[in-house]
GROMACS .gro file of C-alpha atoms in nm:
model
  428
    1MET     CA    1   0.811  -1.498  -2.565
    2THR     CA    2   0.844  -1.279  -2.874
    3ASP     CA    3   0.474  -1.193  -2.856
    4ALA     CA    4   0.505  -1.075  -2.496
    5LEU     CA    5   0.429  -0.714  -2.415
    6LEU     CA    6   0.658  -0.731  -2.112
    7ASP     CA    7   0.900  -0.989  -1.961
    8ILE     CA    8   1.071  -0.920  -1.621
    9GLN     CA    9   1.337  -1.161  -1.489
   10HIS     CA   10   1.526  -1.165  -1.159
   11LEU     CA   11   1.463  -0.796  -1.109
   12ARG     CA   12   1.638  -0.636  -0.811
   13GLN     CA   13   1.647  -0.281  -0.689
   14SER     CA   14   1.841  -0.137  -0.387
   15PHE     CA   15   1.930   0.205  -0.260
   16PRO     CA   16   2.240   0.309  -0.074
   17ARG     CA   17   2.208   0.363   0.314
   18ALA     CA   18   2.393   0.623   0.507
   19ASP     CA   19   2.596   0.359   0.692
   20GLY     CA   20   2.739   0.230   0.361
   21GLY     CA   21   2.507  -0.071   0.329
   22GLU     CA   22   2.209  -0.096   0.103
   23HIS     CA   23   1.835  -0.085   0.140
   24LEU     CA   24   1.685  -0.368  -0.066
   25VAL     CA   25   1.346  -0.270  -0.213
   26LEU     CA   26   1.278  -0.531  -0.484
   27ASP     CA   27   1.419  -0.874  -0.488
   28GLY     CA   28   1.385  -1.158  -0.741
   29ILE     CA   29   1.083  -1.011  -0.927
   30ASP     CA   30   0.977  -1.233  -1.227
   31PHE     CA   31   0.666  -1.190  -1.437
   32HIS     CA   32   0.555  -1.214  -1.799
   33MET     CA   33   0.268  -1.014  -1.952
   34GLU     CA   34   0.066  -1.102  -2.261
   35PRO     CA   35  -0.149  -0.865  -2.472
   36GLY     CA   36  -0.515  -0.825  -2.345
   37GLN     CA   37  -0.442  -0.844  -1.976
   38ILE     CA   38  -0.497  -0.613  -1.679
   39VAL     CA   39  -0.235  -0.719  -1.423
   40GLY     CA   40  -0.275  -0.602  -1.062
   41LEU     CA   41   0.024  -0.538  -0.826
   42LEU     CA   42  -0.126  -0.570  -0.483
   43GLY     CA   43   0.039  -0.504  -0.159
   44ARG     CA   44   0.095  -0.260   0.135
   45THR     CA   45   0.228   0.088   0.076
   46GLY     CA   46   0.607   0.065   0.082
   47SER     CA   47   0.616  -0.282  -0.085
   48GLY     CA   48   0.798  -0.150  -0.385
   49LYS     CA   49   0.510  -0.152  -0.630
   50SER     CA   50   0.555   0.203  -0.742
   51THR     CA   51   0.930   0.155  -0.770
   52LEU     CA   52   0.855  -0.141  -1.002
   53LEU     CA   53   0.638   0.083  -1.226
   54ARG     CA   54   0.918   0.345  -1.245
   55LEU     CA   55   1.152   0.071  -1.353
   56ILE     CA   56   0.917  -0.056  -1.625
   57ALA     CA   57   0.864   0.303  -1.743
   58GLY     CA   58   1.237   0.337  -1.778
   59LEU     CA   59   1.266   0.616  -1.526
   60ALA     CA   60   1.529   0.439  -1.325
   61GLU     CA   61   1.789   0.161  -1.385
   62PRO     CA   62   1.751  -0.159  -1.176
   63SER     CA   63   2.028  -0.284  -0.962
   64GLY     CA   64   2.000  -0.629  -1.114
   65GLY     CA   65   1.784  -0.840  -1.351
   66THR     CA   66   1.619  -0.744  -1.682
   67ILE     CA   67   1.320  -0.573  -1.816
   68THR     CA   68   1.220  -0.650  -2.180
   69TYR     CA   69   0.950  -0.464  -2.359
   70LEU     CA   70   0.841  -0.599  -2.700
   71GLY     CA   71   1.165  -0.793  -2.710
   72GLN     CA   72   1.387  -0.500  -2.638
   73PRO     CA   73   1.570  -0.430  -2.305
   74VAL     CA   74   1.453  -0.126  -2.118
   75HIS     CA   75   1.719   0.123  -2.025
   76ALA     CA   76   1.538   0.449  -2.084
   77PRO     CA   77   1.166   0.550  -2.126
   78PRO     CA   78   1.034   0.324  -2.405
   79PRO     CA   79   0.794   0.447  -2.669
   80GLY     CA   80   0.451   0.290  -2.614
   81VAL     CA   81   0.446   0.293  -2.232
   82ALA     CA   82   0.241   0.563  -2.048
   83MET     CA   83   0.153   0.617  -1.692
   84VAL     CA   84  -0.141   0.755  -1.492
   85PHE     CA   85  -0.046   0.896  -1.151
   86GLN     CA   86  -0.237   0.910  -0.822
   87SER     CA   87  -0.185   1.281  -0.784
   88PHE     CA   88  -0.325   1.381  -1.129
   89ALA     CA   89   0.003   1.561  -1.209
   90LEU     CA   90  -0.157   1.831  -1.438
   91PHE     CA   91  -0.001   2.152  -1.520
   92PRO     CA   92  -0.240   2.414  -1.351
   93TRP     CA   93  -0.150   2.690  -1.605
   94LEU     CA   94  -0.257   2.481  -1.899
   95THR     CA   95  -0.610   2.407  -2.014
   96VAL     CA   96  -0.747   2.048  -2.049
   97LEU     CA   97  -0.669   2.040  -2.415
   98GLU     CA   98  -0.316   2.181  -2.365
   99ASN     CA   99  -0.239   1.922  -2.088
  100VAL     CA  100  -0.352   1.640  -2.311
  101GLN     CA  101  -0.158   1.761  -2.612
  102LEU     CA  102   0.175   1.766  -2.420
  103GLY     CA  103   0.265   1.408  -2.485
  104LEU     CA  104   0.199   1.442  -2.863
  105GLU     CA  105   0.401   1.763  -2.884
  106ALA     CA  106   0.701   1.576  -2.738
  107LEU     CA  107   0.662   1.329  -3.035
  108GLY     CA  108   0.690   1.613  -3.282
  109LEU     CA  109   0.371   1.535  -3.462
  110PRO     CA  110   0.198   1.784  -3.690
  111GLU     CA  111  -0.018   2.041  -3.513
  112ALA     CA  112  -0.342   1.931  -3.683
  113GLU     CA  113  -0.288   1.571  -3.587
  114ILE     CA  114  -0.200   1.666  -3.221
  115ARG     CA  115  -0.528   1.865  -3.191
  116GLN     CA  116  -0.739   1.594  -3.358
  117ARG     CA  117  -0.588   1.312  -3.134
  118ALA     CA  118  -0.622   1.518  -2.814
  119ILE     CA  119  -0.984   1.609  -2.879
  120ALA     CA  120  -1.064   1.250  -2.959
  121ALA     CA  121  -0.897   1.128  -2.630
  122ILE     CA  122  -1.094   1.395  -2.428
  123ASP     CA  123  -1.415   1.291  -2.587
  124LEU     CA  124  -1.329   0.917  -2.519
  125ILE     CA  125  -1.295   0.967  -2.139
  126GLY     CA  126  -1.609   1.176  -2.112
  127LEU     CA  127  -1.483   1.545  -2.091
  128ASP     CA  128  -1.610   1.675  -2.418
  129GLY     CA  129  -1.692   2.046  -2.367
  130TYR     CA  130  -1.418   2.094  -2.109
  131GLU     CA  131  -1.129   2.152  -2.356
  132SER     CA  132  -1.080   2.509  -2.252
  133ALA     CA  133  -1.122   2.462  -1.869
  134TYR     CA  134  -0.824   2.476  -1.631
  135PRO     CA  135  -0.758   2.209  -1.372
  136ARG     CA  136  -0.868   2.440  -1.087
  137GLU     CA  137  -1.216   2.436  -1.241
  138LEU     CA  138  -1.251   2.063  -1.234
  139SER     CA  139  -1.340   1.807  -0.959
  140GLY     CA  140  -1.092   1.550  -0.859
  141GLY     CA  141  -1.259   1.289  -1.078
  142MET     CA  142  -1.258   1.518  -1.386
  143ARG     CA  143  -0.886   1.597  -1.327
  144GLN     CA  144  -0.802   1.223  -1.313
  145ARG     CA  145  -0.998   1.178  -1.640
  146VAL     CA  146  -0.766   1.440  -1.789
  147GLY     CA  147  -0.470   1.225  -1.660
  148PHE     CA  148  -0.613   0.927  -1.838
  149ALA     CA  149  -0.670   1.120  -2.162
  150ARG     CA  150  -0.311   1.249  -2.153
  151ALA     CA  151  -0.179   0.890  -2.120
  152LEU     CA  152  -0.420   0.734  -2.382
  153VAL     CA  153  -0.355   1.004  -2.645
  154VAL     CA  154  -0.013   0.864  -2.730
  155HIS     CA  155  -0.182   0.524  -2.800
  156PRO     CA  156   0.047   0.330  -2.569
  157ASN     CA  157   0.084  -0.043  -2.571
  158ILE     CA  158   0.107  -0.062  -2.193
  159LEU     CA  159  -0.069   0.170  -1.955
  160LEU     CA  160   0.085   0.189  -1.608
  161MET     CA  161  -0.159   0.304  -1.340
  162ASP     CA  162  -0.017   0.395  -0.995
  163GLU     CA  163  -0.317   0.385  -0.757
  164PRO     CA  164  -0.514   0.614  -0.994
  165PHE     CA  165  -0.842   0.594  -0.790
  166SER     CA  166  -0.705   0.621  -0.437
  167ALA     CA  167  -0.715   1.010  -0.413
  168LEU     CA  168  -1.084   1.010  -0.516
  169ASP     CA  169  -1.396   0.974  -0.301
  170VAL     CA  170  -1.570   0.640  -0.306
  171LEU     CA  171  -1.849   0.729  -0.558
  172THR     CA  172  -1.619   0.907  -0.805
  173ALA     CA  173  -1.369   0.622  -0.789
  174GLU     CA  174  -1.639   0.367  -0.858
  175THR     CA  175  -1.766   0.565  -1.157
  176LEU     CA  176  -1.420   0.611  -1.310
  177ARG     CA  177  -1.340   0.242  -1.262
  178THR     CA  178  -1.665   0.135  -1.430
  179ASP     CA  179  -1.620   0.377  -1.718
  180PHE     CA  180  -1.257   0.251  -1.771
  181LEU     CA  181  -1.367  -0.111  -1.763
  182ASP     CA  182  -1.648  -0.049  -2.008
  183LEU     CA  183  -1.412   0.119  -2.255
  184TRP     CA  184  -1.155  -0.162  -2.208
  185GLY     CA  185  -1.418  -0.434  -2.255
  186GLU     CA  186  -1.557  -0.267  -2.563
  187GLY     CA  187  -1.208  -0.244  -2.717
  188LYS     CA  188  -1.221   0.137  -2.739
  189LEU     CA  189  -0.897   0.200  -2.548
  190PRO     CA  190  -0.580   0.231  -2.771
  191ILE     CA  191  -0.383   0.006  -2.544
  192LYS     CA  192  -0.282  -0.363  -2.524
  193GLY     CA  193  -0.228  -0.415  -2.158
  194VAL     CA  194  -0.261  -0.254  -1.812
  195ILE     CA  195  -0.052  -0.276  -1.498
  196LEU     CA  196  -0.242  -0.141  -1.201
  197VAL     CA  197  -0.081  -0.069  -0.866
  198THR     CA  198  -0.328  -0.093  -0.577
  199HIS     CA  199  -0.357  -0.171  -0.204
  200ASN     CA  200  -0.738  -0.217  -0.234
  201ILE     CA  201  -0.816  -0.590  -0.249
  202GLU     CA  202  -1.165  -0.544  -0.386
  203GLU     CA  203  -1.046  -0.312  -0.654
  204ALA     CA  204  -0.791  -0.564  -0.768
  205VAL     CA  205  -1.055  -0.839  -0.801
  206LEU     CA  206  -1.296  -0.601  -0.962
  207MET     CA  207  -1.055  -0.492  -1.236
  208CYS     CA  208  -0.775  -0.743  -1.295
  209ASP     CA  209  -0.725  -1.064  -1.482
  210ARG     CA  210  -0.415  -1.160  -1.272
  211ILE     CA  211  -0.322  -1.032  -0.924
  212LEU     CA  212   0.039  -1.046  -0.803
  213LEU     CA  213   0.069  -1.027  -0.425
  214PHE     CA  214   0.364  -0.847  -0.288
  215SER     CA  215   0.550  -0.886   0.046
  216THR     CA  216   0.737  -0.604   0.204
  217ASN     CA  217   1.104  -0.543   0.319
  218PRO     CA  218   1.198  -0.641   0.059
  219ALA     CA  219   0.924  -0.666  -0.202
  220ARG     CA  220   0.888  -1.022  -0.350
  221ILE     CA  221   0.598  -1.168  -0.539
  222ILE     CA  222   0.455  -1.423  -0.281
  223SER     CA  223   0.159  -1.539  -0.486
  224GLU     CA  224  -0.026  -1.505  -0.823
  225ILE     CA  225  -0.399  -1.529  -0.827
  226LYS     CA  226  -0.595  -1.555  -1.161
  227VAL     CA  227  -0.926  -1.389  -1.169
  228ASP     CA  228  -1.157  -1.587  -1.404
  229LEU     CA  229  -1.474  -1.393  -1.342
  230ARG     CA  230  -1.663  -1.243  -1.634
  231GLN     CA  231  -1.699  -0.868  -1.660
  232PRO     CA  232  -1.894  -0.669  -1.530
  233ARG     CA  233  -1.825  -0.822  -1.185
  234ASN     CA  234  -2.056  -0.814  -0.892
  235ARG     CA  235  -1.898  -0.738  -0.550
  236LEU     CA  236  -2.186  -0.935  -0.384
  237ASP     CA  237  -2.133  -1.245  -0.598
  238ALA     CA  238  -2.023  -1.552  -0.409
  239GLN     CA  239  -1.721  -1.615  -0.635
  240PHE     CA  240  -1.616  -1.258  -0.595
  241ARG     CA  241  -1.628  -1.276  -0.219
  242ASP     CA  242  -1.443  -1.609  -0.228
  243LEU     CA  243  -1.158  -1.455  -0.419
  244VAL     CA  244  -1.143  -1.161  -0.180
  245GLU     CA  245  -1.121  -1.409   0.107
  246LYS     CA  246  -0.857  -1.608  -0.073
  247ILE     CA  247  -0.635  -1.298  -0.106
  248TYR     CA  248  -0.682  -1.200   0.264
  249VAL     CA  249  -0.575  -1.557   0.359
  250ALA     CA  250  -0.272  -1.548   0.132
  251MET     CA  251  -0.157  -1.205   0.259
  252THR     CA  252  -0.202  -1.296   0.629
  253GLU     CA  253  -0.053  -1.650   0.605
  254ARG     CA  254   0.264  -1.536   0.435
  255LYS     CA  255   0.343  -1.243   0.675
  256PRO     CA  256   0.696  -1.252   0.817
  257ALA     CA  257   0.742  -1.303   1.196
  258PRO     CA  258   0.582  -1.202   1.423
  259ALA     CA  259   0.269  -1.275   1.214
  260LYS     CA  260   0.157  -1.581   1.407
  261LEU     CA  261   0.098  -1.602   1.784
  262GLY     CA  262   0.398  -1.764   1.951
  263THR     CA  263   0.661  -1.606   1.730
  264VAL     CA  264   0.900  -1.368   1.917
  265ALA     CA  265   0.978  -1.010   1.796
  266THR     CA  266   1.330  -0.875   1.830
  267ILE     CA  267   1.459  -0.534   1.902
  268ASP     CA  268   1.526  -0.481   1.530
  269THR     CA  269   1.156  -0.580   1.429
  270VAL     CA  270   1.009  -0.301   1.228
  271LEU     CA  271   0.694  -0.190   1.419
  272PRO     CA  272   0.372  -0.070   1.257
  273ARG     CA  273   0.276   0.283   1.353
  274VAL     CA  274  -0.062   0.228   1.510
  275SER     CA  275  -0.223   0.422   1.794
  276ALA     CA  276  -0.341   0.263   2.108
  277ASN     CA  277  -0.691   0.396   2.032
  278LEU     CA  278  -0.705   0.198   1.703
  279LEU     CA  279  -0.586  -0.118   1.886
  280SER     CA  280  -0.857  -0.072   2.145
  281GLY     CA  281  -1.121   0.002   1.888
  282LEU     CA  282  -1.061  -0.308   1.686
  283ILE     CA  283  -1.059  -0.521   2.012
  284GLU     CA  284  -1.393  -0.369   2.115
  285THR     CA  285  -1.537  -0.430   1.767
  286LEU     CA  286  -1.442  -0.799   1.782
  287ALA     CA  287  -1.564  -0.841   2.132
  288ALA     CA  288  -1.912  -0.695   2.056
  289PRO     CA  289  -2.201  -0.874   1.868
  290PRO     CA  290  -2.225  -1.006   1.610
  291TYR     CA  291  -1.860  -1.127   1.625
  292VAL     CA  292  -1.819  -1.205   1.993
  293GLY     CA  293  -1.452  -1.276   1.960
  294LYS     CA  294  -1.406  -1.389   1.600
  295ALA     CA  295  -1.462  -1.252   1.252
  296ASP     CA  296  -1.359  -1.280   0.884
  297LEU     CA  297  -1.093  -1.010   0.809
  298PRO     CA  298  -1.286  -0.911   0.477
  299VAL     CA  299  -1.613  -0.862   0.677
  300ILE     CA  300  -1.438  -0.656   0.936
  301ALA     CA  301  -1.263  -0.447   0.659
  302ASP     CA  302  -1.598  -0.379   0.493
  303GLU     CA  303  -1.777  -0.282   0.814
  304LEU     CA  304  -1.493  -0.049   0.929
  305HIS     CA  305  -1.424   0.086   0.565
  306MET     CA  306  -1.054  -0.005   0.606
  307GLU     CA  307  -0.823  -0.099   0.321
  308VAL     CA  308  -0.506  -0.320   0.353
  309ASP     CA  309  -0.285  -0.033   0.449
  310ASP     CA  310  -0.527   0.065   0.732
  311LEU     CA  311  -0.629  -0.276   0.867
  312PHE     CA  312  -0.321  -0.486   0.849
  313PRO     CA  313  -0.100  -0.276   1.069
  314VAL     CA  314  -0.359  -0.280   1.342
  315VAL     CA  315  -0.395  -0.655   1.308
  316GLU     CA  316  -0.015  -0.712   1.310
  317SER     CA  317   0.028  -0.500   1.625
  318LEU     CA  318  -0.235  -0.692   1.806
  319GLN     CA  319  -0.081  -1.023   1.697
  320MET     CA  320   0.261  -0.900   1.818
  321LEU     CA  321   0.103  -0.816   2.154
  322HIS     CA  322  -0.073  -1.155   2.170
  323LEU     CA  323  -0.412  -0.993   2.189
  324VAL     CA  324  -0.543  -1.162   1.867
  325GLU     CA  325  -0.470  -1.463   1.655
  326VAL     CA  326  -0.505  -1.475   1.276
  327GLU     CA  327  -0.556  -1.791   1.072
  328GLY     CA  328  -0.719  -1.868   0.736
  329GLY     CA  329  -0.829  -1.514   0.694
  330ASP     CA  330  -1.006  -1.508   1.034
  331ILE     CA  331  -0.919  -1.286   1.332
  332LYS     CA  332  -0.983  -1.410   1.682
  333LEU     CA  333  -0.937  -1.254   2.022
  334THR     CA  334  -0.696  -1.435   2.254
  335ASP     CA  335  -0.770  -1.470   2.626
  336PHE     CA  336  -0.573  -1.156   2.690
  337GLY     CA  337  -0.765  -0.981   2.416
  338LYS     CA  338  -1.096  -1.082   2.580
  339GLN     CA  339  -0.971  -0.958   2.917
  340PHE     CA  340  -0.865  -0.625   2.767
  341ALA     CA  341  -1.210  -0.576   2.615
  342GLU     CA  342  -1.376  -0.624   2.951
  343LEU     CA  343  -1.140  -0.403   3.173
  344GLY     CA  344  -1.167  -0.037   3.265
  345ILE     CA  345  -0.903   0.215   3.144
  346ASP     CA  346  -0.656   0.176   3.428
  347ASP     CA  347  -0.667  -0.208   3.418
  348ARG     CA  348  -0.632  -0.197   3.041
  349LYS     CA  349  -0.321   0.003   3.089
  350ARG     CA  350  -0.172  -0.252   3.321
  351LEU     CA  351  -0.250  -0.542   3.089
  352PHE     CA  352  -0.118  -0.355   2.785
  353GLN     CA  353   0.209  -0.276   2.987
  354ARG     CA  354   0.251  -0.648   3.061
  355GLN     CA  355   0.207  -0.747   2.700
  356LEU     CA  356   0.433  -0.470   2.573
  357LEU     CA  357   0.719  -0.557   2.805
  358ASN     CA  358   0.679  -0.923   2.742
  359TYR     CA  359   0.639  -0.929   2.364
  360VAL     CA  360   0.787  -0.611   2.226
  361PRO     CA  361   1.163  -0.625   2.303
  362LEU     CA  362   1.231  -0.270   2.189
  363ALA     CA  363   0.990  -0.133   2.455
  364ALA     CA  364   1.156  -0.353   2.727
  365HIS     CA  365   1.495  -0.239   2.600
  366ILE     CA  366   1.419   0.129   2.635
  367ARG     CA  367   1.268   0.076   2.986
  368ARG     CA  368   1.579  -0.126   3.089
  369VAL     CA  369   1.827   0.138   2.963
  370LEU     CA  370   1.637   0.415   3.148
  371ALA     CA  371   1.620   0.208   3.467
  372GLU     CA  372   1.994   0.136   3.466
  373ARG     CA  373   2.093   0.512   3.416
  374THR     CA  374   2.142   0.720   3.727
  375ASN     CA  375   1.926   1.002   3.603
  376HIS     CA  376   1.683   0.763   3.427
  377VAL     CA  377   1.699   0.969   3.109
  378ALA     CA  378   1.827   0.870   2.752
  379PRO     CA  379   1.825   1.059   2.412
  380LYS     CA  380   1.608   0.940   2.134
  381SER     CA  381   1.921   0.934   1.917
  382ARG     CA  382   2.073   0.659   2.136
  383PHE     CA  383   1.799   0.412   2.025
  384LEU     CA  384   1.754   0.554   1.674
  385ASP     CA  385   2.122   0.490   1.591
  386GLU     CA  386   2.084   0.128   1.726
  387LEU     CA  387   1.783   0.061   1.502
  388GLU     CA  388   1.947   0.209   1.194
  389ASP     CA  389   2.213  -0.062   1.216
  390HIS     CA  390   1.938  -0.305   1.119
  391MET     CA  391   1.681  -0.116   0.913
  392SER     CA  392   1.630   0.192   0.691
  393THR     CA  393   1.620   0.537   0.855
  394GLU     CA  394   1.244   0.564   0.776
  395ASP     CA  395   1.163   0.228   0.935
  396ALA     CA  396   1.372   0.309   1.242
  397GLU     CA  397   1.199   0.643   1.288
  398ASN     CA  398   0.845   0.485   1.244
  399SER     CA  399   0.934   0.195   1.483
  400LEU     CA  400   1.050   0.436   1.749
  401ARG     CA  401   0.747   0.655   1.714
  402ALA     CA  402   0.525   0.345   1.742
  403VAL     CA  403   0.700   0.214   2.061
  404THR     CA  404   0.696   0.569   2.205
  405ALA     CA  405   0.318   0.593   2.167
  406TRP     CA  406   0.263   0.245   2.308
  407GLY     CA  407   0.494   0.307   2.603
  408ARG     CA  408   0.316   0.635   2.686
  409PHE     CA  409  -0.018   0.461   2.688
  410ALA     CA  410   0.114   0.188   2.913
  411GLU     CA  411   0.293   0.449   3.127
  412ILE     CA  412   0.625   0.259   3.126
  413TYR     CA  413   0.825   0.565   3.030
  414ALA     CA  414   0.780   0.926   2.913
  415TYR     CA  415   0.903   1.111   2.614
  416ASP     CA  416   0.979   1.481   2.568
  417ASP     CA  417   0.965   1.570   2.192
  418ASP     CA  418   1.119   1.918   2.241
  419SER     CA  419   1.434   1.768   2.400
  420GLY     CA  420   1.412   1.435   2.223
  421THR     CA  421   1.453   1.236   2.542
  422PHE     CA  422   1.302   0.932   2.704
  423SER     CA  423   1.269   0.928   3.087
  424LEU     CA  424   1.110   0.754   3.380
  425GLU     CA  425   0.938   1.071   3.474
  426ASN     CA  426   0.593   0.901   3.514
  427PRO     CA  427   0.675   0.526   3.566
  428THR     CA  428   0.421   0.294   3.706
   0.00000   0.00000   0.00000
């Protein structure tokens, strides 16, 4: 254990809620990191991965558990841990060289050494010649390279990367990943380990030696997957595709209710914010050749260019409505889903209405409250307060927005955003 870069045990993080309770974000996080590893934290947005990075970086104190870096407990930003952010986080009034020098200036090093190390870091990440340029003169990929140089110039033991490629276009991200892996493989990077936060499954398999899969609400490590493929890795290689499939299976099999057909949602179930158009689009894609009702989730994700954060909410919503089933990484239309694909718009609305009222209790609850009131009107706050007794304010707001959109599509109630009221103005 003394040789470990990082050791995390029983880590827990929660935040206070307005009602006096707590919102649990991280629960029972345990992992151990040795030198020479790239460890991926893979999960949906909101699964606490970035919160975990901030705790490792000493930017916040955990509610429980311990973080030990090189044998010492972390209670403040430790020397030798640096971070690369998703949003570049450069100072626009400073040049490339000045941005990179900042971290060294904070260490109080001699001016000559600061300049020498900054220029060396800029050369290393491929921006030689841009030392005097300002961030506004650079492309997104070049700005992120500056972010890497600023983190690497302090020669950290651990480099934390918080979705560093997600704000870039596909080609730029691929180039930057490849350059980073080449430098890492050649031993040119002055770091001993990397922790990468991502929600891109292929990116995790492409870059990481270990992948920790995170659940949500609260975040827990549900599985660890070792990646034994040699670098450079080929996305088309059969072993690569098998690992991607394995991760899809793990992430879908371990979803909380109502992940499988037959489970029952409750009024306080957090609902994914997905439009009816997206639900219809995925059903139509599955119903058409070459799938004709059934497909591998990784194949669908590739064809539709959808990452975990895009695809899984759509799939979960369709599962909740009993329009699809998911098993072993495969998605399959139910009989209801097949009917939906064959119907015209009005009949689709009627089928969707039936599924919504039968399988989404919050929608049925709103409709019942409106029907029981003399004026058939109820304020949004009446339902929002109810939801906030069981979930965070953000989850309550998102769930209510989701059920509002679905209810409008199904024409089971109307909603006026100006007055914040539900009504049976246009009931079927």
